[in-house]
């Protein structure tokens, strides 16, 4: 079974599984197709985090394909001439925000360890679609029409608009020979064909000549990129062991911390749509977000004390700060032993939420599982293209201000560093039998943390079916106002939450979760109704 952000990708992923391909094989084929059919969200010009479970030897691996800052990047690169952080919309378009892409190198690494079909075969479906024809989906068409920058940048204007300058509409048929050529080269030459040679040269030219701001990426930056395996943090929650991605993502760690704070409370006894449940989730989230800002950055640059941040004594002490009747207001970071004294790296505001990033889950016939979140950061990334694909704007996930309150920010820009992410691919196991019980994740920027946590509570505490667990209305807190998803029937909780001291905001949200649950030997998949994904199985 596969569950992924676009139906065409799902059909191709399932076909790969039916041809004897492994979960990783399907992930690679689907990523290549998403580059073409869901270009606003992810692609080979971006990065991602992939969690893999190998059933035969009960092994869990996490692969870090996060983009890196070029060697020329400096901590003040997102400050204006006045010394103040640039507005996001000024920093994002063009070359300055582009990180060295990581996804191709990472997928090659995962394929060496867990692939079954030849690498080259995994590219054929995407090449055929790019050469023949594919349809613009309704959400892609809506994004093209709504995007203010796309029409101004030459490479995206010629691709996403017709010859009269009109945005391509839903159902418009398109080919992408440049991408077909790039994919052919990578199929034949492996990741080296992306990181060296013609594609690398194209990327460097696009980044260093871009308007309105140029970046300083070099051929060496690309040639030197390496994907990495990282330790996999896990936490016991009720009858489950929940595992996710560690730093440089803050996502997995925050999800696990929130669950850790909630162990003190009997969530199963509270109705899923009650203010009591939402209050506890919001408060537990505040604590995790406060730690995230203070302590999490690229672990290759400053140690992130994951074990301390997930230690049972630490989490219980933090959970004791939660009052079931009253909001604590803004949470302060905790003091895990040995924590480095770093300044905070606040999240930027996320209003409105971009329809970017994609999450896919796959379970193959042998029980191997992939949970993979992949992104080019904002919708359409940096709004520049090379080799037929969009380049990411992942560097804007760094803190723009290099320091806070006199201390260097954990997530400040540094040469060769990976920006902090919120992506949280998750795999869940039964604590007693050790069997895999669920694979899930979602896009949504820093809201990913809330989306994934809520889905886990839905599955584990409330025993919801997978669709209900991800379709349920969202209530989020990033250590600020409590956000209630608009038009999903939970606005009625606003008054009660305000009485408990929450500042409430109602807004539209765009999660895009994909999930597969294993129950009684059956696979049950579901895709978030807020996006265009689908689950397909045999
Ligand atoms: N760039 C974000 C991150 O890595 C993901 C963006 C999104 O989900 O929209 O956390």
Short mmCIF file of N, CA, C and O and ligand atoms in Angstrom, two decimals, residues 49 66 348 354 356-357 375 377-378 394 397 420-423 442-446 448 531, ligand 1:
data_model
loop_
_atom_site.label_atom_id
_atom_site.label_comp_id
_atom_site.label_asym_id
_atom_site.label_seq_id
_atom_site.Cartn_x
_atom_site.Cartn_y
_atom_site.Cartn_z
N UNK A 49 13.39 14.06 4.77
CA UNK A 49 13.80 13.10 5.80
C UNK A 49 13.01 11.82 5.62
O UNK A 49 11.78 11.85 5.51
N UNK A 66 18.48 16.70 4.17
CA UNK A 66 18.18 18.12 4.33
C UNK A 66 19.18 18.96 3.53
O UNK A 66 20.38 18.66 3.48
N UNK A 348 9.15 31.72 12.17
CA UNK A 348 8.50 32.85 11.55
C UNK A 348 7.00 32.60 11.51
O UNK A 348 6.56 31.45 11.52
N UNK A 354 1.35 27.83 3.40
CA UNK A 354 1.56 27.47 2.00
C UNK A 354 1.16 26.03 1.71
O UNK A 354 1.25 25.18 2.58
N UNK A 356 2.66 23.60 0.45
CA UNK A 356 3.92 23.02 0.00
C UNK A 356 4.24 21.80 0.84
O UNK A 356 3.54 21.51 1.80
N UNK A 357 5.32 21.12 0.45
CA UNK A 357 5.77 19.92 1.14
C UNK A 357 4.80 18.76 0.91
O UNK A 357 3.62 18.96 0.65
N UNK A 375 10.33 18.17 0.68
CA UNK A 375 9.92 19.57 0.56
C UNK A 375 10.85 20.39 -0.32
O UNK A 375 12.03 20.06 -0.45
N UNK A 377 10.40 23.62 0.62
CA UNK A 377 10.05 24.66 1.60
C UNK A 377 8.74 25.32 1.21
O UNK A 377 7.71 24.69 1.31
N UNK A 378 8.72 26.58 0.76
CA UNK A 378 7.44 27.22 0.44
C UNK A 378 6.88 26.70 -0.88
O UNK A 378 7.59 26.00 -1.62
N UNK A 394 14.95 26.57 1.08
CA UNK A 394 15.05 26.02 2.44
C UNK A 394 15.87 26.89 3.39
O UNK A 394 15.69 26.83 4.61
N UNK A 397 14.50 28.71 6.33
CA UNK A 397 14.18 28.03 7.59
C UNK A 397 15.22 28.31 8.67
O UNK A 397 15.05 27.92 9.82
N UNK A 420 17.11 24.29 10.51
CA UNK A 420 16.20 23.51 11.36
C UNK A 420 14.89 23.26 10.60
O UNK A 420 14.34 24.18 9.98
N UNK A 421 14.41 22.05 10.69
CA UNK A 421 13.15 21.68 10.03
C UNK A 421 12.09 21.37 11.08
O UNK A 421 12.40 21.23 12.28
N UNK A 422 10.85 21.25 10.62
CA UNK A 422 9.76 20.77 11.49
C UNK A 422 9.22 19.44 11.00
O UNK A 422 8.23 18.96 11.53
N UNK A 423 9.83 18.89 9.97
CA UNK A 423 9.24 17.70 9.38
C UNK A 423 9.36 16.52 10.34
O UNK A 423 10.37 16.34 11.01
N UNK A 442 2.97 14.55 7.82
CA UNK A 442 2.19 15.59 7.15
C UNK A 442 3.10 16.74 6.73
O UNK A 442 4.12 16.97 7.38
N UNK A 443 2.74 17.49 5.69
CA UNK A 443 3.33 18.80 5.48
C UNK A 443 2.69 19.82 6.41
O UNK A 443 1.77 19.49 7.17
N UNK A 444 3.15 21.07 6.32
CA UNK A 444 2.51 22.14 7.10
C UNK A 444 3.46 23.04 7.86
O UNK A 444 3.05 23.72 8.80
N UNK A 445 4.76 23.08 7.47
CA UNK A 445 5.70 23.94 8.19
C UNK A 445 5.73 23.55 9.66
O UNK A 445 5.61 22.36 10.00
N UNK A 446 5.83 24.53 10.54
CA UNK A 446 5.92 24.17 11.96
C UNK A 446 4.59 23.65 12.50
O UNK A 446 4.54 23.08 13.60
N UNK A 448 3.27 21.15 11.26
CA UNK A 448 3.42 19.70 11.12
C UNK A 448 3.40 19.06 12.51
O UNK A 448 2.80 18.00 12.72
N UNK A 531 -6.07 17.95 0.92
CA UNK A 531 -5.21 18.01 -0.27
C UNK A 531 -5.64 16.94 -1.28
O UNK A 531 -6.70 16.36 -1.16
N1 LIG B 1 10.50 23.82 5.22
C1 LIG B 1 9.63 23.28 6.21
C2 LIG B 1 10.38 22.41 7.18
O1 LIG B 1 11.31 21.78 6.83
C3 LIG B 1 8.50 22.51 5.64
C4 LIG B 1 7.56 23.43 4.93
C5 LIG B 1 6.15 22.94 4.87
O2 LIG B 1 5.82 21.89 5.42
O3 LIG B 1 5.35 23.63 4.26
O4 LIG B 1 10.03 22.38 8.31
#
